[in-house]
Short mmCIF file of C-alpha atoms and ligand atoms in Angstrom, two decimals:
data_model
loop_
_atom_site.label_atom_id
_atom_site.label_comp_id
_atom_site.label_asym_id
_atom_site.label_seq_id
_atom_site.Cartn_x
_atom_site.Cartn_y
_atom_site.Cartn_z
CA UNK L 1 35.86 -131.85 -156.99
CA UNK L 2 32.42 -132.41 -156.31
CA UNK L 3 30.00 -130.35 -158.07
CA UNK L 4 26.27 -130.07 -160.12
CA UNK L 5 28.37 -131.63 -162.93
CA UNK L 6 31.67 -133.34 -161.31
CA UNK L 7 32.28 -136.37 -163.43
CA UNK L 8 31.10 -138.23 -159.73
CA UNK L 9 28.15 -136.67 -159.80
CA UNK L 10 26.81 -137.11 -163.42
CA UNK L 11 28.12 -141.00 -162.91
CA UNK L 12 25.66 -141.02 -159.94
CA UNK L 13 22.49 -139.60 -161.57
CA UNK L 14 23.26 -142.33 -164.47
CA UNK L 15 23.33 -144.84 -162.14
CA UNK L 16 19.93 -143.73 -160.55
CA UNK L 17 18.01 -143.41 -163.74
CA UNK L 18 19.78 -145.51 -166.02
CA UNK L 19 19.65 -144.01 -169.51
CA UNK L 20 18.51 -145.57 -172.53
CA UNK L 21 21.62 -145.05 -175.53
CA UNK L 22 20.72 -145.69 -178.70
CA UNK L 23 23.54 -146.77 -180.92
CA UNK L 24 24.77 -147.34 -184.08
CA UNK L 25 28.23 -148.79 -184.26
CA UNK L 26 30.44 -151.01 -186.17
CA UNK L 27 30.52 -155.09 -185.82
CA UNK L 28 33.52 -154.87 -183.75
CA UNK L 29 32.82 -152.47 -181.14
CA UNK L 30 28.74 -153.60 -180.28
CA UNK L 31 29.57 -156.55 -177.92
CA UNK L 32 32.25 -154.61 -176.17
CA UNK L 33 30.21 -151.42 -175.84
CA UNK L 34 27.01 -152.96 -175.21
CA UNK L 35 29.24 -154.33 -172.03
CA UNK L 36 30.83 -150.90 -171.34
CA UNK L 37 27.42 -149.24 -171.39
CA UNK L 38 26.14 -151.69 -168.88
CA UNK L 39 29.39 -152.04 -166.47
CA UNK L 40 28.91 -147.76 -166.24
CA UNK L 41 25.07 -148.41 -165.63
CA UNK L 42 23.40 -147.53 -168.52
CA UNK L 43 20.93 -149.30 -171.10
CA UNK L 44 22.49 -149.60 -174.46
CA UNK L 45 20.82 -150.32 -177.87
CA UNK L 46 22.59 -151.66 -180.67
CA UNK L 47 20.21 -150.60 -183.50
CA UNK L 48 20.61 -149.96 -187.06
CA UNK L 49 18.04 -150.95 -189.79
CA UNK L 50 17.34 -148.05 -191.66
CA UNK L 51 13.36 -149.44 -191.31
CA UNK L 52 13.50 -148.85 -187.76
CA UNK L 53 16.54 -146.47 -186.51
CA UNK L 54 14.49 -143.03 -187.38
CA UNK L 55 11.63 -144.54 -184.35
CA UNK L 56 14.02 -145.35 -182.06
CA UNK L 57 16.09 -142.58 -182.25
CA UNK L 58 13.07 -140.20 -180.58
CA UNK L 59 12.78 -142.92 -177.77
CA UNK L 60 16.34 -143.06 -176.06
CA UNK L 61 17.80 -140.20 -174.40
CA UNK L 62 21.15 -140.00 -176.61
CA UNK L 63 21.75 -140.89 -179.92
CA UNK L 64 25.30 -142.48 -181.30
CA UNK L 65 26.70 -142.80 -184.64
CA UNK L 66 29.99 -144.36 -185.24
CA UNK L 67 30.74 -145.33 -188.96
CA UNK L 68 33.78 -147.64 -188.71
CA UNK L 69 31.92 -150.68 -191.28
CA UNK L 70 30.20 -149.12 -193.23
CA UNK L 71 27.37 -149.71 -195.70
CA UNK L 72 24.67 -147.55 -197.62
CA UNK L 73 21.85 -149.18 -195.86
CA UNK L 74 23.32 -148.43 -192.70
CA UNK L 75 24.01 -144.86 -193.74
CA UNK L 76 20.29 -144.42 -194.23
CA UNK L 77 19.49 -145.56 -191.17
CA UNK L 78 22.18 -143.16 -189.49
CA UNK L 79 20.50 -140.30 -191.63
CA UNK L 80 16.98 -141.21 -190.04
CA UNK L 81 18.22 -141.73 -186.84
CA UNK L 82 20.24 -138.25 -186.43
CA UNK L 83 17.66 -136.48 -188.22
CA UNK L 84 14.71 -137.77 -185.86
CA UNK L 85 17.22 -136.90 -182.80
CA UNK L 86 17.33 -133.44 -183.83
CA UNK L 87 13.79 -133.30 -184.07
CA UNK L 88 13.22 -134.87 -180.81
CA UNK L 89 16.28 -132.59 -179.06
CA UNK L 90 17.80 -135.69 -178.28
CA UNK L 91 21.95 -135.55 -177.86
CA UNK L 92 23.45 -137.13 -181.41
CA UNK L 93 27.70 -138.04 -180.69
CA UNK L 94 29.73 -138.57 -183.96
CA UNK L 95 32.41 -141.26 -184.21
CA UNK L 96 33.80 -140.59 -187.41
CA UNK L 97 36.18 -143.37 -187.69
CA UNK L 98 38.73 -143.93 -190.12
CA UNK L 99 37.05 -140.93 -192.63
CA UNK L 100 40.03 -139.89 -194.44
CA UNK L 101 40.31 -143.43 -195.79
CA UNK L 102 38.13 -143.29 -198.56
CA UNK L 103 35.90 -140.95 -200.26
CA UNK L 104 32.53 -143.13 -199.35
CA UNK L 105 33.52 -142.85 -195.66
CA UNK L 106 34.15 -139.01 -196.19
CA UNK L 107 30.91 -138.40 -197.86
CA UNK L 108 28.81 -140.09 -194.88
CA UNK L 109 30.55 -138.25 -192.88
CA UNK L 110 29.95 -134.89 -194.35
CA UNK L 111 26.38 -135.57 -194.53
CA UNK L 112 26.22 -136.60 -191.05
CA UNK L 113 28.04 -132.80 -190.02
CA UNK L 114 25.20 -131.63 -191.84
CA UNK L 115 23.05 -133.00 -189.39
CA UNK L 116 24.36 -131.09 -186.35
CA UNK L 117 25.97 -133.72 -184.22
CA UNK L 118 26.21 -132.62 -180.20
CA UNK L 119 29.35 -134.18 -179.78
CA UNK L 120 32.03 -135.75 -181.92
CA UNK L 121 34.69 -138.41 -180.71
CA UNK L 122 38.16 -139.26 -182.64
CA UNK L 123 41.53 -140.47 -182.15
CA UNK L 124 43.94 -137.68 -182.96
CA UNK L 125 44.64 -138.40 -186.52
CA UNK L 126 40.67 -138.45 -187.12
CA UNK L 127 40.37 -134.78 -185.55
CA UNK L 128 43.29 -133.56 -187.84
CA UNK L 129 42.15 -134.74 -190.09
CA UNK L 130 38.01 -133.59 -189.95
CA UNK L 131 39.65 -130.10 -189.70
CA UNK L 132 40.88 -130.59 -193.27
CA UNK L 133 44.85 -131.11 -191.41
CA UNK L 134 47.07 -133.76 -193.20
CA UNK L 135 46.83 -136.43 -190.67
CA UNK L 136 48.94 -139.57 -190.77
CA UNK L 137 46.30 -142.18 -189.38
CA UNK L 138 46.56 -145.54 -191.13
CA UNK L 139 43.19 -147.55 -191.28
CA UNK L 140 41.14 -146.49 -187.90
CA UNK L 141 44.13 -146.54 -185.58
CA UNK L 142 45.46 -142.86 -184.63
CA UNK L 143 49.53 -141.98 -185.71
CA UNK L 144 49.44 -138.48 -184.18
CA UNK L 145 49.47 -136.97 -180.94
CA UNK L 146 46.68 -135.72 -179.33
CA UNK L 147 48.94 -132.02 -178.55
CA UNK L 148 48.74 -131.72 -183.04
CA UNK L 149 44.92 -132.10 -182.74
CA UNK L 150 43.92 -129.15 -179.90
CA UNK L 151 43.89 -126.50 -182.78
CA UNK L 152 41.87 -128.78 -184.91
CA UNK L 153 39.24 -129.40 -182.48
CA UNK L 154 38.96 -126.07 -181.64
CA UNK L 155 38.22 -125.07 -185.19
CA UNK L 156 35.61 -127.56 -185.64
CA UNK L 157 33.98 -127.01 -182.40
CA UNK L 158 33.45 -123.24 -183.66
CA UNK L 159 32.93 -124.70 -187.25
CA UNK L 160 30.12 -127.21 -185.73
CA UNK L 161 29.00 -126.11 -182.95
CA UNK L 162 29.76 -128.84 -181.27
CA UNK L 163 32.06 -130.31 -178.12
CA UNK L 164 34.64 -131.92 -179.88
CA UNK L 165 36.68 -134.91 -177.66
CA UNK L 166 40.33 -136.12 -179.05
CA UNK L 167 41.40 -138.87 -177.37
CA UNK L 168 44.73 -140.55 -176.61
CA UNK L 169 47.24 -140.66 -173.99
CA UNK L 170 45.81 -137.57 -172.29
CA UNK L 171 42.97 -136.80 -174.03
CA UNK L 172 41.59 -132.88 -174.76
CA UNK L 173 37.98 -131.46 -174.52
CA UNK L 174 36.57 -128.41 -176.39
CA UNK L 175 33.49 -126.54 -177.09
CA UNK L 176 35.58 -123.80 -178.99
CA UNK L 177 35.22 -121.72 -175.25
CA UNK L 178 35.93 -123.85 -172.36
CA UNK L 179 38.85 -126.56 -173.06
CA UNK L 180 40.00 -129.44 -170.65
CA UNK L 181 42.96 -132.36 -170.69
CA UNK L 182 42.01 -135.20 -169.16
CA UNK L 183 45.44 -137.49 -167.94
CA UNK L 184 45.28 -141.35 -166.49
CA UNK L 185 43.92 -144.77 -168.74
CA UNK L 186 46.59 -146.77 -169.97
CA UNK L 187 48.88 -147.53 -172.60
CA UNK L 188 46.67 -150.97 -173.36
CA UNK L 189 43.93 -149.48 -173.97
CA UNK L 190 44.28 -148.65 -177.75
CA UNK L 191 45.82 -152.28 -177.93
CA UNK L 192 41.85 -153.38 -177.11
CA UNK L 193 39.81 -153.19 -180.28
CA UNK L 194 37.07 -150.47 -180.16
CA UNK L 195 37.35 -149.08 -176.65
CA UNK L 196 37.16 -145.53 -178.31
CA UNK L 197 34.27 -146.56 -180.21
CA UNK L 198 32.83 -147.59 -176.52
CA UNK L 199 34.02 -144.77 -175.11
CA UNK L 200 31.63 -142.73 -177.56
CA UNK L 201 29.18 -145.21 -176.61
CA UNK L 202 30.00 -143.74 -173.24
CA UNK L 203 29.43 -139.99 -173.84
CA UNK L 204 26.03 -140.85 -175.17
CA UNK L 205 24.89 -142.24 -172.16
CA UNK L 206 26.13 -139.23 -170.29
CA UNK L 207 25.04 -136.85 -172.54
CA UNK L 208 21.56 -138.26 -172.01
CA UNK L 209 22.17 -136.88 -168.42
CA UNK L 210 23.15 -133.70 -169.19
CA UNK L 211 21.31 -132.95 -172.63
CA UNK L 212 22.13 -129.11 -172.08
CA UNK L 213 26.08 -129.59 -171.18
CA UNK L 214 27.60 -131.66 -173.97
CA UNK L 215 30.86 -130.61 -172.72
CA UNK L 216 30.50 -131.32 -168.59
CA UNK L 217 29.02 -134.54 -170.00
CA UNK L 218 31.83 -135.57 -172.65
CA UNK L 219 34.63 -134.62 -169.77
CA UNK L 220 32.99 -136.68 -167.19
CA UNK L 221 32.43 -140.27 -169.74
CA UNK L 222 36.56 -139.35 -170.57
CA UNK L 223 37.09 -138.60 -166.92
CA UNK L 224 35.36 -142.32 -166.34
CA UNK L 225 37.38 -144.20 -168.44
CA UNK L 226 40.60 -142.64 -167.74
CA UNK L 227 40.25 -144.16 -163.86
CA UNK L 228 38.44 -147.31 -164.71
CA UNK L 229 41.33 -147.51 -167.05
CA UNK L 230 44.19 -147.29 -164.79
CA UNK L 231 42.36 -149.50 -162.38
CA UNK L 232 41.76 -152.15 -164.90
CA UNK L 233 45.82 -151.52 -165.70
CA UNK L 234 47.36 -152.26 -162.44
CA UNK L 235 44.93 -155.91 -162.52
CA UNK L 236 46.13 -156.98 -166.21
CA UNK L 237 48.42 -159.14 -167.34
CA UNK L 238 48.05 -157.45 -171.13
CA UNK L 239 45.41 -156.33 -173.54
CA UNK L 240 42.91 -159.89 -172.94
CA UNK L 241 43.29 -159.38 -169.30
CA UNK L 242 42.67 -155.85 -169.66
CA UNK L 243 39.54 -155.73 -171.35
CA UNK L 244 37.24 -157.70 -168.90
CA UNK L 245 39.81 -156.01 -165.65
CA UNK L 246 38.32 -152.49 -167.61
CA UNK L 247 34.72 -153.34 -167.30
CA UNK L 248 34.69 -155.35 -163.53
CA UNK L 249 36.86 -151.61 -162.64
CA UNK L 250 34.22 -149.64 -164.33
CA UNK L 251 31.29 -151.81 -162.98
CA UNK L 252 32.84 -150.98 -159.38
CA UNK L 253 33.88 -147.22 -160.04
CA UNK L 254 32.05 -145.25 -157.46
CA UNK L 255 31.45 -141.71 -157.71
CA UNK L 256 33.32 -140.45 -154.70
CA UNK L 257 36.69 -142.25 -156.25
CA UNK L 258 35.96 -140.80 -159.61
CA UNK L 259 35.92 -136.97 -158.29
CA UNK L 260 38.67 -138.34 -156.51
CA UNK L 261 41.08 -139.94 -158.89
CA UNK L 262 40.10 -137.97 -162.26
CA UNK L 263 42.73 -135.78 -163.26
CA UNK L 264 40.74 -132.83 -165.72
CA UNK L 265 42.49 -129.79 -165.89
CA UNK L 266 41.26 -126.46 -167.78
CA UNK L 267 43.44 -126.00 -170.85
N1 ATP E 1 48.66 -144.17 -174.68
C1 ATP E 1 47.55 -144.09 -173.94
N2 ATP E 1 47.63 -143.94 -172.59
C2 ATP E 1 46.53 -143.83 -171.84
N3 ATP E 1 45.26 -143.91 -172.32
C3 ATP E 1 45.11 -144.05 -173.66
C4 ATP E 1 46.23 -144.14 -174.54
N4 ATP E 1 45.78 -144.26 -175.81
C5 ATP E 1 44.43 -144.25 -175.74
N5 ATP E 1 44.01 -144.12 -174.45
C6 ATP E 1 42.64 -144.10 -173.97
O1 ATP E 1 41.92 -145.10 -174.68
C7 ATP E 1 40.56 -144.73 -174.87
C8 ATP E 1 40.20 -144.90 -176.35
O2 ATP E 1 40.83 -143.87 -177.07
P1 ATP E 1 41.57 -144.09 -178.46
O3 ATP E 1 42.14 -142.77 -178.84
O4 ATP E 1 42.49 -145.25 -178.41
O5 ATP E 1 40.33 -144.41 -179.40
P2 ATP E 1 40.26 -144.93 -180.90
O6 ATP E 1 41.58 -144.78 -181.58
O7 ATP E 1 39.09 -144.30 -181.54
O8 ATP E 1 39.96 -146.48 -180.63
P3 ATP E 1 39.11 -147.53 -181.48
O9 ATP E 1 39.00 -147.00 -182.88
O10 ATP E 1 39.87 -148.82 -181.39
O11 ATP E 1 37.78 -147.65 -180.85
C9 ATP E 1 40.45 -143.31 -174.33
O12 ATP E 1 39.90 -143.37 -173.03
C10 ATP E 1 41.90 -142.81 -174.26
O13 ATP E 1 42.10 -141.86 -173.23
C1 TZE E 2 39.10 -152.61 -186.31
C2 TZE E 2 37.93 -151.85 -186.82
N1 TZE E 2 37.65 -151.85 -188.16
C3 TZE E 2 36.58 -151.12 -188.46
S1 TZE E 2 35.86 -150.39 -187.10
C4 TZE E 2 37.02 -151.09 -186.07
C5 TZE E 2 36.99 -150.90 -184.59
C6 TZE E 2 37.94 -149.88 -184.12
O1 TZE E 2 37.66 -148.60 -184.60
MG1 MG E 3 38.11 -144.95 -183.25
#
């Protein structure tokens, strides 16, 4: 497939006009998706201060907030930073990691819903769980299947207004109208810490692309990562092998192999 919005295509406008990607993430994912951003083509920002985050927010083309450590200062600045997005039309992408763990991880993330995020990112037992669904996650990894979360993200996407992504071993797309599964990546990829952090990271920068199609945009970043990932796969030896295999194959994904190899089907 090779379209106005193909997964190729959007991957070769980034790569023309590399977008600036401001994010706010946790300790463990900003080296590795600082790389990611970089290996796709983009220009990622890792910035937080809650003196500062509101500025920069109206400078990059995409905005995103991921929550998985967590502090009150940092909240503020993710307050500042999705409100002056909104302001500015800028994308805003929600990684709401881990929020059923405790009830100051659940408030943030309520007020950050409040704030009208563009896209939001999870593992399965996140999405369940957002959707007010008993999920069995423990900590930020996912124990549910991505198939338990399609109803969920459905309901928030009409709930929100938003493109909702669940991710996992075929991951599912929805803007509560249009739905997609995306199949390929690899079964060491959640054994690599903070790939789906990166991998929101990800859907910034293409969202900065594509500021009016969240959805086109969030398929193509999953679409990405699915092939890099099964590139990277048939390379490693196991998950430390894997994670610098993941971004040379990403660094030397190509568009025309991307609308070749990505396997997004309408659901
Ligand atoms: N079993 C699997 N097989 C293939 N790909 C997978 C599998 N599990 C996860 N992935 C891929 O890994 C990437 C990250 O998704 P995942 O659901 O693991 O994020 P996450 O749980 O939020 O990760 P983290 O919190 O560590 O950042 C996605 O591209 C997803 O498609
Ligand atoms: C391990 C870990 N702990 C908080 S955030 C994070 C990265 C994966 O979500
Ligand atoms: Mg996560």
């Amino acid at each position: 497939m090779q379209d106005q919005t193909s997964p190729g295509t959007l991957l070769g406008e980034l790569r023309a006009q590399p977008p600036l990607v401001h994010c706010i993430t946790n300790f463990v994912a900003m080296n590795i998706a600082a790389n990611v951003l970089l290996a796709a083509g983009a220009s990622p920002a890792m910035v937080h201060a809650e003196e500062e985050a509101g500025e920069f927010a109206a400078i990059a083309g995409a905005l995103t907030i991921n929550i998985g450590t967590l502090s009150s200062a940092w909240l503020r600045g993710m307050q500042a930073a999705a409100i002056a997005a909104g302001r500015a039309g800028k994308p805003f992408v929600l990684d709401p990691v881990a929020h059923y763990a405790t009830g100051f991880r659940r408030a943030a993330v309520d007020r950050l819903l409040e704030l009208g995020p563009t896209v939001i990112r999870g593992n399965a037992s996140e999405i369940i769980a957002l959707a007010g669904g008993a999920s069995r996650g423990q900590g930020v990894d996912s124990r549910d299947h991505v198939e338990q979360a399609e109803d969920a993200a459905r309901l928030l996407a009409r709930e929100h207004g938003a493109t909702i992504a669940v991710t996992g071993a075929v991951d599912f797309v929805t803007d509560g109208d249009r739905a997609a599964r995306i199949e390929g990546g690899s079964a060491l990829m959640p054994q690599v810490t903070a790939l789906g952090c990166s991998l929101t990271c990800l859907i910034g920068a293409f969202s900065a692309i594509r500021p009016g199609a969240p959805f086109e945009a969030t398929v193509a970043a999953l679409a990405t990562f699915s092939v890099a990932g099964e590139m990277a796969a048939s390379k490693a030896d196991g998950p430390g092998s894997f994670s610098w295999c993941f971004l040379d194959a990403l660094a030397a994904l190509d568009a025309a192999t991307l609308d070749r190899d990505a396997r997004v089907r309408a659901a």
